[in-house]
Coordinates of C-alpha atoms in Angstrom, one line a residue:
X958 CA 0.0 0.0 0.0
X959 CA 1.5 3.5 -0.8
X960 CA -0.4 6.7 0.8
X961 CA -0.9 9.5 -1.0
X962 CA -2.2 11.8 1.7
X963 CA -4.3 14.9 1.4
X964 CA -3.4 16.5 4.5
X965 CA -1.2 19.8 4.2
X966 CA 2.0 19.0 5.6
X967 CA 2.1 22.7 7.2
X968 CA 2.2 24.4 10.7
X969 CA -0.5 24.2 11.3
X970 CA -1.7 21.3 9.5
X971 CA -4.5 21.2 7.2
X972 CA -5.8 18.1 7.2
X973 CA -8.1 16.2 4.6
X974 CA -11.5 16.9 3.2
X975 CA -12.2 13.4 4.8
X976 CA -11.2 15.0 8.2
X977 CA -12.6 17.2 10.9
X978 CA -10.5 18.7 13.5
X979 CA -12.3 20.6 16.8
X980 CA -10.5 22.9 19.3
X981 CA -11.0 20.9 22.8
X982 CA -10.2 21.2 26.2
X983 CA -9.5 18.6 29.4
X984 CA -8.1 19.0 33.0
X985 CA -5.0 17.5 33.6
X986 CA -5.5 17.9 37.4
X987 CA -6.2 21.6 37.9
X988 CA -4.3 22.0 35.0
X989 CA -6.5 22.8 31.0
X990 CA -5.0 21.3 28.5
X991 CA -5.8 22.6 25.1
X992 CA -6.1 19.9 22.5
X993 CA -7.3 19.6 18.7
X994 CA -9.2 16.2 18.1
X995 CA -8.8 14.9 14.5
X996 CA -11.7 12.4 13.3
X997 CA -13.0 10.7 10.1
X998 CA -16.0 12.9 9.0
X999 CA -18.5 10.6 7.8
X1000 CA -18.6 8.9 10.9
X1001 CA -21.9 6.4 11.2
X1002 CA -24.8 6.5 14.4
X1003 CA -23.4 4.3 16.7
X1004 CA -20.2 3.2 15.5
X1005 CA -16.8 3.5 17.4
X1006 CA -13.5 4.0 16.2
X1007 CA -10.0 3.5 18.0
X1008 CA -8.5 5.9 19.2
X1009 CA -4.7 7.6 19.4
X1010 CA -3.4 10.0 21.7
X1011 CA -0.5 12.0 20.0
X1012 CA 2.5 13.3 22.7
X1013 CA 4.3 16.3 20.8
X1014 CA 8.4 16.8 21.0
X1015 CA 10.4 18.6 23.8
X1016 CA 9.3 22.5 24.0
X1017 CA 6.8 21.9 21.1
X1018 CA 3.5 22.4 20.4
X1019 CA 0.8 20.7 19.0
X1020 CA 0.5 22.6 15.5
X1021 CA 3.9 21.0 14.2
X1022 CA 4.3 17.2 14.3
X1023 CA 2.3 15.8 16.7
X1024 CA -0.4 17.3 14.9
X1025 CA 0.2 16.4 11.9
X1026 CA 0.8 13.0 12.9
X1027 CA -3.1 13.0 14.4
X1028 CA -4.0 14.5 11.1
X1029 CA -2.9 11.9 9.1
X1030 CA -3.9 9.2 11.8
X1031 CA -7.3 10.9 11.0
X1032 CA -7.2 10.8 7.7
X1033 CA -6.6 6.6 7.8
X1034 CA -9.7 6.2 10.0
X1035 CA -8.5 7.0 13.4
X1036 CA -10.2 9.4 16.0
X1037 CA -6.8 10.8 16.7
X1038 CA -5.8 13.8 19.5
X1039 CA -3.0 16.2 19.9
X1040 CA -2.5 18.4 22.7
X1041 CA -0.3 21.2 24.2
X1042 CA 1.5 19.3 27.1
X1043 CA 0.6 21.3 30.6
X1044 CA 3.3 24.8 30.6
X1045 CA 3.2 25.4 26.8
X1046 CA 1.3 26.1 23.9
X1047 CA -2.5 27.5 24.9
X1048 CA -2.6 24.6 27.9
X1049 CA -2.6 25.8 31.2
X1050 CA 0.5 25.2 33.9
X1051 CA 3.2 27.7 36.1
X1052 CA 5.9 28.9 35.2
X1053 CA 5.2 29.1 31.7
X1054 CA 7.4 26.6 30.0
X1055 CA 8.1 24.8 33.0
X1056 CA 9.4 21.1 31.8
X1057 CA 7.7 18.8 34.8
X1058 CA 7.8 15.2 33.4
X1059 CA 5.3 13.5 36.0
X1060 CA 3.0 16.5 34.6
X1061 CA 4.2 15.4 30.8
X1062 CA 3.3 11.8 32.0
X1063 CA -0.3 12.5 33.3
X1064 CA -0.9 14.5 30.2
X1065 CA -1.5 11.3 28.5
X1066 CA -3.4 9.7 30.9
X1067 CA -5.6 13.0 30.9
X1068 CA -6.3 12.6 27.1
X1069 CA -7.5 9.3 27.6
X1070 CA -10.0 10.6 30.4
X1071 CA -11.2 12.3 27.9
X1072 CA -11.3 10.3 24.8
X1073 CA -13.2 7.6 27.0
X1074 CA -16.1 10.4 27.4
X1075 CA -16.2 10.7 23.6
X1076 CA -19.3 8.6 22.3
X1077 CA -17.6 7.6 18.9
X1078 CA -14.5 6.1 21.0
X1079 CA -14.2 2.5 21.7
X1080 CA -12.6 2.8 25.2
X1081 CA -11.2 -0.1 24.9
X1082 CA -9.3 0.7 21.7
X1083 CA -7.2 3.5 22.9
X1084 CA -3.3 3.8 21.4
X1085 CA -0.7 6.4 21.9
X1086 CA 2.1 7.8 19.9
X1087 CA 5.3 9.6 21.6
X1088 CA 7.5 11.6 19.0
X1089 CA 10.8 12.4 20.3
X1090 CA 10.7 13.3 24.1
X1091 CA 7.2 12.1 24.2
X1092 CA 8.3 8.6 22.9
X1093 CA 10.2 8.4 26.6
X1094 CA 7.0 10.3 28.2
X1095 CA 4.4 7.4 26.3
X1096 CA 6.7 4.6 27.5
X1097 CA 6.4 5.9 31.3
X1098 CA 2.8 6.6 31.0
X1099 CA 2.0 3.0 29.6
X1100 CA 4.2 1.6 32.9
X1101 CA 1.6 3.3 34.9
X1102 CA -2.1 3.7 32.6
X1103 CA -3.4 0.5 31.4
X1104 CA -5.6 1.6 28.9
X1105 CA -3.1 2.2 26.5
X1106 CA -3.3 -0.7 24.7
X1107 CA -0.7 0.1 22.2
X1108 CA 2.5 2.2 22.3
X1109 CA 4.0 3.5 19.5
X1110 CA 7.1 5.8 19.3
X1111 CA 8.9 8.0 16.9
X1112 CA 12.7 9.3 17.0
X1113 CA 12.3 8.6 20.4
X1114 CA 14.2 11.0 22.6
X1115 CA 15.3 10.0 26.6
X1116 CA 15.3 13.7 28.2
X1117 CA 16.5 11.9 31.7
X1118 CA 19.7 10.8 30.4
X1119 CA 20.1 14.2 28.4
X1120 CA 20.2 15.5 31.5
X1121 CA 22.4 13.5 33.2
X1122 CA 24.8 12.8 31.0
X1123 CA 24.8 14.6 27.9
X1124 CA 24.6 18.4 29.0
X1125 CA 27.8 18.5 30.8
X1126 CA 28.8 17.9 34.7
X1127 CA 25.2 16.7 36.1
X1128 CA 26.7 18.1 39.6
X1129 CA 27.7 21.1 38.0
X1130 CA 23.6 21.7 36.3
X1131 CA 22.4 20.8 39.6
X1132 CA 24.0 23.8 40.9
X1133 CA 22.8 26.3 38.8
X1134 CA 19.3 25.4 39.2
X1135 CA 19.6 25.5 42.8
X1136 CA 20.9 28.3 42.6
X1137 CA 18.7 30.1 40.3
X1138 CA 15.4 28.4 42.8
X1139 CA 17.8 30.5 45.9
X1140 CA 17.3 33.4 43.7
X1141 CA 13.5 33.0 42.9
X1142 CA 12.7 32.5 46.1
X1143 CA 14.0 35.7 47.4
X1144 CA 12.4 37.3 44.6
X1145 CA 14.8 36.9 41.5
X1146 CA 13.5 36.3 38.0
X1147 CA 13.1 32.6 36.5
X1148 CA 16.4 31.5 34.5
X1149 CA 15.2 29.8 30.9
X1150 CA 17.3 27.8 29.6
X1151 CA 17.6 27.8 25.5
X1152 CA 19.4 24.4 24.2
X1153 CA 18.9 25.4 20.2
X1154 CA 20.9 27.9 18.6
X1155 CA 19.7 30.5 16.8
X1156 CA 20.2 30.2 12.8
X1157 CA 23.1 33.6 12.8
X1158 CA 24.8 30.8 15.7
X1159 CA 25.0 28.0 13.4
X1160 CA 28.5 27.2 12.3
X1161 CA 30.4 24.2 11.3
X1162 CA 31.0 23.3 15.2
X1163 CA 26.9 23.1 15.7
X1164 CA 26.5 19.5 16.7
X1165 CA 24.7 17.9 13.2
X1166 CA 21.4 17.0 15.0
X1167 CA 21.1 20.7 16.4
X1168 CA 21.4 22.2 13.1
X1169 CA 18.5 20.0 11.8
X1170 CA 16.3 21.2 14.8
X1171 CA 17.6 24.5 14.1
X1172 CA 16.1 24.2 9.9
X1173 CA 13.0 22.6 11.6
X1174 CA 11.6 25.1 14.1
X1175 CA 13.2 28.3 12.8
X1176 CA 11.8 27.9 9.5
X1177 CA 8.1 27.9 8.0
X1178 CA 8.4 23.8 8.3
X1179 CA 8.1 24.2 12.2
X1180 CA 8.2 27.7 13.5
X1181 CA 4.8 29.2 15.3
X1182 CA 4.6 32.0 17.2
X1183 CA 3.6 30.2 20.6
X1184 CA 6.3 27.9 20.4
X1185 CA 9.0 29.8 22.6
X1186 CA 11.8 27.1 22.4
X1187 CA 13.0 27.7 25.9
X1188 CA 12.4 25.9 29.5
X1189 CA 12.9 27.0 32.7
X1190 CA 16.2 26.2 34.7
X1191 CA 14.3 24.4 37.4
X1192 CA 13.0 22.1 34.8
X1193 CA 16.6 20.6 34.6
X1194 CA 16.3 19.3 38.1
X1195 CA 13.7 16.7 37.3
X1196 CA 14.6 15.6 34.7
X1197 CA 17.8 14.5 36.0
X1198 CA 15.4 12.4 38.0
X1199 CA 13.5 11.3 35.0
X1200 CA 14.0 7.6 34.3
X1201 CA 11.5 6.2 31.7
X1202 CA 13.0 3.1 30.9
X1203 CA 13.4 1.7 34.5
X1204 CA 10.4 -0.4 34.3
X1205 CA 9.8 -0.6 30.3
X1206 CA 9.5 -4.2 30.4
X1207 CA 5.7 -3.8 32.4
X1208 CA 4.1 -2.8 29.4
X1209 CA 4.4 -6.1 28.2
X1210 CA 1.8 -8.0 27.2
X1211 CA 0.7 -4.8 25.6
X1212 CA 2.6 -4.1 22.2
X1213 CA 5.6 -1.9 21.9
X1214 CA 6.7 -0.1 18.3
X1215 CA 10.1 2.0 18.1
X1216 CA 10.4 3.8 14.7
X1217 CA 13.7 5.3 14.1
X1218 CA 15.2 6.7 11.3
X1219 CA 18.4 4.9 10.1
X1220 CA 20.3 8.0 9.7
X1221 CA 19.3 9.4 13.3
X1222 CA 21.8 11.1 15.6
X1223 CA 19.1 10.1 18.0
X1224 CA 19.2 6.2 17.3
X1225 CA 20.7 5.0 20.2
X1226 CA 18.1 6.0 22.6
X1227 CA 15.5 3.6 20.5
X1228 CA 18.1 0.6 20.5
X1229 CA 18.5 1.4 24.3
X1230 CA 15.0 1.1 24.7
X1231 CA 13.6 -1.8 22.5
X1232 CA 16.8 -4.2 24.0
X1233 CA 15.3 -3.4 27.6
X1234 CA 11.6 -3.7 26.5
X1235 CA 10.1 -7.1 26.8
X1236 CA 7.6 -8.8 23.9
X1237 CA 6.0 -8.0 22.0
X1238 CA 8.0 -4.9 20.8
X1239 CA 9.3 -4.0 17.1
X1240 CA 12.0 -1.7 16.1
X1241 CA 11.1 -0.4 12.7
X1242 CA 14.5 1.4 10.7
X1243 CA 12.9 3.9 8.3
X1244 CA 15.5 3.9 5.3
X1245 CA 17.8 6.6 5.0
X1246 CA 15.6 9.1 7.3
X1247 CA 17.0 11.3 10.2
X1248 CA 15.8 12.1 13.6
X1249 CA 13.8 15.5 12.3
X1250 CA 12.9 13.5 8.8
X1251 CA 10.2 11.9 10.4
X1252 CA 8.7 15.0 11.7
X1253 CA 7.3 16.1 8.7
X1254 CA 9.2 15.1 5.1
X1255 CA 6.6 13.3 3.3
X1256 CA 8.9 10.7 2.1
X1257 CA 9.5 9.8 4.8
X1258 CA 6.7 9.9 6.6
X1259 CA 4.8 8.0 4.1
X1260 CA 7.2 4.8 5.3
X1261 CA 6.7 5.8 9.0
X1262 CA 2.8 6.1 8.9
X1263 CA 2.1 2.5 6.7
X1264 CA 4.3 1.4 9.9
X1265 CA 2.0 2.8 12.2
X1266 CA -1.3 1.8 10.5
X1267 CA -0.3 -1.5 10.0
X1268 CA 0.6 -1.5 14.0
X1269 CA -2.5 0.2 15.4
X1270 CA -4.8 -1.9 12.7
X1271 CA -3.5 -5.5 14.0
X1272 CA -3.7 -4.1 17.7
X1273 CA -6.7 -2.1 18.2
X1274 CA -8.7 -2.9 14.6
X1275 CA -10.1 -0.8 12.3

C-alpha cells in the first residue's frame, strides 16, 4: 500500500477533506490542556472508532508534528488527539514553559480521560504515539495507565539521560538550578534555559542534529509564534530524575513499536530502549531518514505512517 495523503504537511496542518479537527479542552488535574481532536468525518450513528493520543516533542506544540501526525492518523480512520502538554502552547501550567515530566506523564493519561467520554471512542481501543521526548513520556505513562493498549514511538528522545549525561557535569547543572530556585525565592526572575541555537549561531562546530532542529523550528516547516523554544532552569532538576526506561518491560503484554530513522543522531536512545523492553515490541528502521525526517518530510513519513497503521490496525482494529 502506498499513501498518497491529502493533509497539508504545514504548521498548522490542514488536514483532509475526509477529516474534521475541533478545538477541545481537558483538565489534567487543575491543569487545562488545550487539545485539537482529528476524526474521520463521515462517521456512522453508533459506530466506534479507536483511538490515538499524540504526545508532541520537547518544548513543542501541537500545531507542528504531533499534529500532523493525528491528522494523518485521521485521515486513515482513526479518531486521533494532539494536545499542548501542561506549561506550553494554549494549555494551562506555572511557570510558563516549566518542563515537569510526571505532569508530561499525566498529560496522557488525561487525554485518555477524555477520549473515553467521547461517544464515537471505543474505550477499549485506545493507542498512543510519543514523538521524540514524548516517545520516553508514552513509554512511562504505559508503565503506569493501562488503557493504553498500544505504544507506539517515533525518534524517540530519553530527556532523563540528556540531562544527566549529555549536557555537561550533572553536579555542575544541579547547581545552577539551585541556585537560580535561591534566587527565585527571594524574589529573582526565573532563569530559561535555551538548548537550540539560533540560525546567525550556526557554524560548522553546531553538533549535526542541532542544526537540523535549528532548519525545523526556525523555519516555515516548524516555527509558530507560541512555540517559545526555551524551559525553565528548574526544569533541569527533574529531569535528571526522570527515568522512563526503569520499568519498560511492564508494558508487556501490551505491544511496543520503536520507529527510528536509520540515519538518526538520536538512534541509540531507540536501541537502548527496545533491547530493555520485553515482547511484544518492534523496532522499525525507516531507510535513510534522520531524527527530524520523520517530523514532517513526506517521504519519509509515508514509510513511517504504513508502519503505524499496520501496528495500530492489527492491535486495536479498524
Amino acid at each position: 500500500m502506498s499513501f498518497e495523503f491529502k493533509t497539508t504537511f504545514a504548521v498548522p496542518p490542514a488536514p483532509a477533506p475526509n477529516v474534521t479537527v475541533e478545538n477541545v479542552t481537558f483538565l489534567n488535574r487543575d491543569m487545562q490542556v488545550a487539545g485539537h481532536l482529528y476524526a474521520p468525518k463521515e462517521r456512522p450513528a453508533g459506530k466506534t472508532y479507536p483511538a490515538i493520543v499524540v504526545g508532541h516533542p520537547f518544548l513543542g506544540i501541537k500545531e507542528q508534528t504531533s499534529g500532523l501526525h493525528a491528522a494523518l492518523l485521521a485521515e486513515l480512520g482513526y479518531v486521533a488527539l494532539a494536545y499542548d502538554a501542561t506549561h506550553y502552547g494554549q494549555s494551562g501550567g506555572q511557570p510558563r514553559e516549566e518542563e515537569v515530566p510526571s505532569d508530561r506523564v499525566e498529560d496522557f493519561s488525561a487525554a485518555i480521560d477524555f477520549l473515553t467520554t467521547l461517544d464515537c471512542v471505543d474505550p477499549e481501543r485506545i493507542g498512543v504515539v510519543g514523538v521524540c521526548a514524548s516517545g520516553g513520556y508514552s513509554i512511562a505513562a504505559a508503565q503506569q495507565e493501562a488503557r493504553i493498549k498500544a505504544v507506539a514511538t517515533v525518534s524517540m528522545f530519553n530527556m532523563g539521560r540528556v540531562h544527566r549525561q549529555e549536557m555537561g557535569d550533572a553536579g555542575e547543572l544541579l547547581a545552577a538550578v539551585g541556585a537560580n530556585r535561591t534566587s527565585v525565592a527571594n524574589g529573582g526572575e526565573v532563569e530559561y534555559f535555551r538548548p537550540l541555537p539560533l540560525p546567525t549561531e550556526v557554524d560548522e562546530n553546531t553538533p549535526p542534529l542541532f542544526k537540523t532542529f535549528v532548519d525545523y523550528y526556525y523555519t516555515p516547516r516548524g516555527e509558530h509564534s507560541r512555540n517559545t523554544l526555551r524551559y525553565t532552569a528548574a526544569s533541569a532538576g527533574r529531569l535528571v530524575n526522570f527515568f522512563p526506561l526503569a520499568q519498560i518491560e511492564t508494558i508487556s503484554p501490551r505491544p511496543l513499536l520503536m520507529i527510528v530513522g536509520e540515519n538518526a543522531e538520536s538512534r541509540y536512545y531507540t536501541d537502548e530502549a527496545i533491547e530493555k523492553a520485553a515482547e511484544p515490541k518492534e523496532l522499525f528502521v525507516v531507510p535513510g531518514a534522520g531524527h527530524v525526517d520523520l517530523y514532517d518530510q513526506p517521504h519519509c513519513m509515508a514509510v513511517s505512517m504504513q508502519k503505524l497503521d499496520d501496528f495500530f490496525a492489527k492491535y486495536l482494529g479498524s
